[in-house]
JSON list of C-alpha atoms in Angstrom, two decimals:
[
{"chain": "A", "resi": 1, "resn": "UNK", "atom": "CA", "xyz": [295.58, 13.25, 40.99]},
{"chain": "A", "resi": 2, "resn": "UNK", "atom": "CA", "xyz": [292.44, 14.03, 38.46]},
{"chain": "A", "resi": 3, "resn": "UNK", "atom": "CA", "xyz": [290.24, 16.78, 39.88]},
{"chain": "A", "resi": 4, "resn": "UNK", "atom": "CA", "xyz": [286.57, 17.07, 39.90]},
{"chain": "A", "resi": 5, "resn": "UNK", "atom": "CA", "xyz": [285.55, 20.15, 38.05]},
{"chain": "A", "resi": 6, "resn": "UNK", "atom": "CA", "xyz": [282.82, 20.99, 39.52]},
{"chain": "A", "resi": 7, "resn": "UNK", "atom": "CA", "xyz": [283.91, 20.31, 43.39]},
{"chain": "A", "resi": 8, "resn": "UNK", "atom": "CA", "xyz": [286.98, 22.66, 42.15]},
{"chain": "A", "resi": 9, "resn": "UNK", "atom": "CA", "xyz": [284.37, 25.34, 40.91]},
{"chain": "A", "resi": 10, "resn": "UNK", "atom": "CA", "xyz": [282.13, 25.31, 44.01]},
{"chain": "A", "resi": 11, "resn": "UNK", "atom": "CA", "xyz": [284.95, 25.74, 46.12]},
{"chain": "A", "resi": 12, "resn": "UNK", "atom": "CA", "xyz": [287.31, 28.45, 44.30]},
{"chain": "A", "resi": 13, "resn": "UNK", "atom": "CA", "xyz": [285.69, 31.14, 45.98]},
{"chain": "A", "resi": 14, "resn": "UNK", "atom": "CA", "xyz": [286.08, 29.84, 49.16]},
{"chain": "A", "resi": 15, "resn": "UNK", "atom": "CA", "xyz": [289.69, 29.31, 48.89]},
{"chain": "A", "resi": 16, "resn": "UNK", "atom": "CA", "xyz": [290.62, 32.35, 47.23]},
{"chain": "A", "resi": 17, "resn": "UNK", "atom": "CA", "xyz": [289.15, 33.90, 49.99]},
{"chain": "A", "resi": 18, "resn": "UNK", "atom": "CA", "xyz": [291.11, 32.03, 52.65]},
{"chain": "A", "resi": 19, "resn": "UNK", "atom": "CA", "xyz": [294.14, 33.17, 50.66]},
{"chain": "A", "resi": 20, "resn": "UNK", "atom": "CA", "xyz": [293.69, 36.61, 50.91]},
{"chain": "A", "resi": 21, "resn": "UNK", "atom": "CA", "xyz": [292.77, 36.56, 54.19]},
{"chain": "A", "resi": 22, "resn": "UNK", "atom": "CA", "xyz": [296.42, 35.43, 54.84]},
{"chain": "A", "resi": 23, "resn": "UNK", "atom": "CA", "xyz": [298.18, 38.40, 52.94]},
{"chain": "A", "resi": 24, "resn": "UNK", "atom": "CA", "xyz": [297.24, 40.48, 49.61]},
{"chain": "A", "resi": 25, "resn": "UNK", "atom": "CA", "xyz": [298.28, 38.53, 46.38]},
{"chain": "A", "resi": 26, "resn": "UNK", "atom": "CA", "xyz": [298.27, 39.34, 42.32]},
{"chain": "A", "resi": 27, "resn": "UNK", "atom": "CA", "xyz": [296.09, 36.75, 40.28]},
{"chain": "A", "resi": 28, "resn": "UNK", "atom": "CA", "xyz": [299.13, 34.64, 38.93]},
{"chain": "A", "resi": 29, "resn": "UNK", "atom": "CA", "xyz": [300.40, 34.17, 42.77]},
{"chain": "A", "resi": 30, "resn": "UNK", "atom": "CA", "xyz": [297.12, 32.81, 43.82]},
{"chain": "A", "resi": 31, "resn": "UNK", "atom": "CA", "xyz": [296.64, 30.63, 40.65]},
{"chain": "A", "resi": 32, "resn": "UNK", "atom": "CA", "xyz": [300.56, 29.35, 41.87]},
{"chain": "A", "resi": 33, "resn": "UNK", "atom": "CA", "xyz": [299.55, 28.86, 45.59]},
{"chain": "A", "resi": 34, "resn": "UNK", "atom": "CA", "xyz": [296.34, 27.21, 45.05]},
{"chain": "A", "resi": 35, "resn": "UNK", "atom": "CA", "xyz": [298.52, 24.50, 42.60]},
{"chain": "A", "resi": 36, "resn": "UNK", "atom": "CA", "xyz": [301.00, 24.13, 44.85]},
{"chain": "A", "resi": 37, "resn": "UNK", "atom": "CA", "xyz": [299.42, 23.91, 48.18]},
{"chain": "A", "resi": 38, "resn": "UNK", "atom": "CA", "xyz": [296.67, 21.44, 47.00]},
{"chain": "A", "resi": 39, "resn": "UNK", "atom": "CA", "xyz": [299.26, 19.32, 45.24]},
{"chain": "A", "resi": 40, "resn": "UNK", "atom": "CA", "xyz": [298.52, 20.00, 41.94]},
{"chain": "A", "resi": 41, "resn": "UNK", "atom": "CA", "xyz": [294.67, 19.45, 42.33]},
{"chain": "A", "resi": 42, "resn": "UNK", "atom": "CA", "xyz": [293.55, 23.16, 41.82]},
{"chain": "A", "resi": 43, "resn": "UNK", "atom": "CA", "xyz": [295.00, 24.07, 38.70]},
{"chain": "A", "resi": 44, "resn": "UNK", "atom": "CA", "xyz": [293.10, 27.30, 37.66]},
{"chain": "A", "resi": 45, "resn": "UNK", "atom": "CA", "xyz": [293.50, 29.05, 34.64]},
{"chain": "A", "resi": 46, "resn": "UNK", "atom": "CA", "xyz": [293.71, 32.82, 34.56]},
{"chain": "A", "resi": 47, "resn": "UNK", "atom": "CA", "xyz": [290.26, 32.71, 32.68]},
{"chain": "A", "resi": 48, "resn": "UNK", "atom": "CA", "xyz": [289.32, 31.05, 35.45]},
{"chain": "A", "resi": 49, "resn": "UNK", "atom": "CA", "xyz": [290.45, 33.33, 38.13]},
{"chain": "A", "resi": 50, "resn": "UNK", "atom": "CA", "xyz": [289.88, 36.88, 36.84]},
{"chain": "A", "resi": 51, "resn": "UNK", "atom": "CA", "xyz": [286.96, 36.81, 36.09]},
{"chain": "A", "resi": 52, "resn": "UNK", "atom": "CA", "xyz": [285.69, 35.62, 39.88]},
{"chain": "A", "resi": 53, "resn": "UNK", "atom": "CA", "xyz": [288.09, 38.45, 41.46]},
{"chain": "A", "resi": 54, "resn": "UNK", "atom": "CA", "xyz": [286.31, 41.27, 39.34]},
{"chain": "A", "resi": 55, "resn": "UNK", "atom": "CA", "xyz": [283.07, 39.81, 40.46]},
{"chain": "A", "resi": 56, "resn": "UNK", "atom": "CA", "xyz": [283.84, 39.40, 44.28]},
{"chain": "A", "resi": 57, "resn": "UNK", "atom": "CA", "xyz": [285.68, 43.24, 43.89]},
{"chain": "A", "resi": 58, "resn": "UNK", "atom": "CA", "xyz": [282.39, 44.17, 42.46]},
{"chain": "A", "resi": 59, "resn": "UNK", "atom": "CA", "xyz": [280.22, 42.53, 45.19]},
{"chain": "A", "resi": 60, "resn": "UNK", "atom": "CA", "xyz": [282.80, 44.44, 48.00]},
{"chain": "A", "resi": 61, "resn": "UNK", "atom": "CA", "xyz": [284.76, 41.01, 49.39]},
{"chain": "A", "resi": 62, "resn": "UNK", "atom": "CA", "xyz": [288.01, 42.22, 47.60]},
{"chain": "A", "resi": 63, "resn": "UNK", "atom": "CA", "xyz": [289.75, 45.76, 47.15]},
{"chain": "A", "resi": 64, "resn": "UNK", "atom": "CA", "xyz": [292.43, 45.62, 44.38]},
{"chain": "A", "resi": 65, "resn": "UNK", "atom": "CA", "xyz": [295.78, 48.06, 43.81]},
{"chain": "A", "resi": 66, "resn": "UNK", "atom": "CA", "xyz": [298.05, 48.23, 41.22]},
{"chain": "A", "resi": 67, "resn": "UNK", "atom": "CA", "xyz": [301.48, 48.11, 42.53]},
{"chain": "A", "resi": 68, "resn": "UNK", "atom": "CA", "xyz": [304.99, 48.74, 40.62]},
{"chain": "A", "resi": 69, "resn": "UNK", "atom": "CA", "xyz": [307.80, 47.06, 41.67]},
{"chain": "A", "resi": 70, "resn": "UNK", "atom": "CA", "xyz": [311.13, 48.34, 40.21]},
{"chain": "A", "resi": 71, "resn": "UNK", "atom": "CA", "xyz": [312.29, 46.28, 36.77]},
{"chain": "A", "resi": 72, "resn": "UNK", "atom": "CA", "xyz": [308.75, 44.85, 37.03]},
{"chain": "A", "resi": 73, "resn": "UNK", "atom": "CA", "xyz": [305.24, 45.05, 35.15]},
{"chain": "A", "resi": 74, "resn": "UNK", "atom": "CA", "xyz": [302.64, 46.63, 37.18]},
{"chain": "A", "resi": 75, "resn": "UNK", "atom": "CA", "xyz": [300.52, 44.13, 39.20]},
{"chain": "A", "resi": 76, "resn": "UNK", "atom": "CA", "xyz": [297.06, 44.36, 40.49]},
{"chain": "A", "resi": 77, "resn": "UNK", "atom": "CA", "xyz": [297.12, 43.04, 44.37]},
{"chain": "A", "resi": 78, "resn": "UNK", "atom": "CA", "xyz": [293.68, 41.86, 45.94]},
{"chain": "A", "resi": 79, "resn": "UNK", "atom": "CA", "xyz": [293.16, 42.48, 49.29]},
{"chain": "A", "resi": 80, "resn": "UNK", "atom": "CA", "xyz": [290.23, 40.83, 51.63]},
{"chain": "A", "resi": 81, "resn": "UNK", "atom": "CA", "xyz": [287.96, 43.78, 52.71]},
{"chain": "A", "resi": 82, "resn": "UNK", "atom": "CA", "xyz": [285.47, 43.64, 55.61]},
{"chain": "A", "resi": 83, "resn": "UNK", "atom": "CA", "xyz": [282.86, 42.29, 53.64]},
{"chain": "A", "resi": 84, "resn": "UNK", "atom": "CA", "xyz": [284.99, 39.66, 52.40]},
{"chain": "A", "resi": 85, "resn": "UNK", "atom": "CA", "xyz": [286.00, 38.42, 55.96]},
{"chain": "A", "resi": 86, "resn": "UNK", "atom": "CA", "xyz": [282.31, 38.06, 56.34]},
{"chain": "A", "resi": 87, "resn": "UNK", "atom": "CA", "xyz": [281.83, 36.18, 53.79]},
{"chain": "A", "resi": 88, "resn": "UNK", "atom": "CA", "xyz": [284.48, 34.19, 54.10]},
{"chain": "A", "resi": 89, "resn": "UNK", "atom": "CA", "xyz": [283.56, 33.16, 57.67]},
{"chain": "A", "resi": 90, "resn": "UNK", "atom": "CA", "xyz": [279.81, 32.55, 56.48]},
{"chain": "A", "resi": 91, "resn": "UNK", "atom": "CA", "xyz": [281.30, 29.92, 53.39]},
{"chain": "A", "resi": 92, "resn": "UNK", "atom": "CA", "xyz": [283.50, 28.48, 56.11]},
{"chain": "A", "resi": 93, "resn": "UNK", "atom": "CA", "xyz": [280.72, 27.48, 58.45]},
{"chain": "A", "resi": 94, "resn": "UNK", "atom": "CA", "xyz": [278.61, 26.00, 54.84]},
{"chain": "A", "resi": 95, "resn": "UNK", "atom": "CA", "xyz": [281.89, 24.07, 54.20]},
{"chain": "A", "resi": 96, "resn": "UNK", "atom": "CA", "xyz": [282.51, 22.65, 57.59]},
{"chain": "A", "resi": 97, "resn": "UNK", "atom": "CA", "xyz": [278.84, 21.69, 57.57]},
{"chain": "A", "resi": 98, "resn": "UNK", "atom": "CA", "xyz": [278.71, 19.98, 53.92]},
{"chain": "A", "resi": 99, "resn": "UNK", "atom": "CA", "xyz": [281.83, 18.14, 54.79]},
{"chain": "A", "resi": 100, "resn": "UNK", "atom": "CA", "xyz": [280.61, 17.05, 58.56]},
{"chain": "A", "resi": 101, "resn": "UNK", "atom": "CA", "xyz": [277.25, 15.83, 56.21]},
{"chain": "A", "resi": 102, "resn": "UNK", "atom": "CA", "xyz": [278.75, 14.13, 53.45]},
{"chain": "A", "resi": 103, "resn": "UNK", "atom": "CA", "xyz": [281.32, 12.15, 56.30]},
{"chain": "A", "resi": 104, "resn": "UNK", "atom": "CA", "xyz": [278.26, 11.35, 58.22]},
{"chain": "A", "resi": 105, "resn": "UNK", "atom": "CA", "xyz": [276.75, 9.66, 55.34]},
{"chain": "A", "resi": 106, "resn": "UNK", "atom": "CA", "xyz": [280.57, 8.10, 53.61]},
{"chain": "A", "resi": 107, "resn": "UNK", "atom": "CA", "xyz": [281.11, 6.65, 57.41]},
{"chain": "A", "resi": 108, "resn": "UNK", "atom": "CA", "xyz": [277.39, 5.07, 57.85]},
{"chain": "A", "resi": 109, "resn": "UNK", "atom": "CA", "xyz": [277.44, 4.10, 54.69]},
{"chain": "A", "resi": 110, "resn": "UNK", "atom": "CA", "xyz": [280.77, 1.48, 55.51]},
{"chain": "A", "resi": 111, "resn": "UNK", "atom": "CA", "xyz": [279.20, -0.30, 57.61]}
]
């Protein structure tokens, strides 16, 4: 399955989002679920990732920790904040409308 990269980088933010509104999560872990729930179609790099959770911790969508697990390196866990549920919610409703759009014109467009 080839991926778009473009459709994937309009809609990283989005899903990230949707992740974290499910449970806090380190960078690597998302970058892992987004792979494997998509099937292998998001496949992120972690220059790909970082840099869009210090931006969205910056705008007030995510809070980050570190946290120390015993025998393991210190990981930085992103949480959604209030903000961020907003947002998320608000980039929902964009996505539900771009995709009811685009089927509206895919469907008239069979016939």
């Amino acid at each position: 399955m080839r991926s778009d990269p473009q459709l994937v980088k309009g809609t990283v933010r989005l899903l990230v989002l949707r992740l974290l509104e499910r449970e806090p999560m380190y960078g690597y872990q998302m970058i892992q679920h987004l792979k494997d729930r998509s099937e292998g179609y998001f496949r992120l790099g972690e220059g790909a990732l970082y840099p869009l959770l210090h931006e969205m911790e910056e705008q007030g969508f995510l809070r980050a920790e570190w946290r120390e697990q015993e025998g393991r390196l210190k990981r930085r866990y992103y949480h959604l904040a209030a903000k961020g549920r907003k947002e998320l919610a608000r980039r929902l409703e964009t996505w539900q409308d771009f995709t009811r759009a685009v089927d509206s014109v895919l469907e008239a467009s069979h016939v």
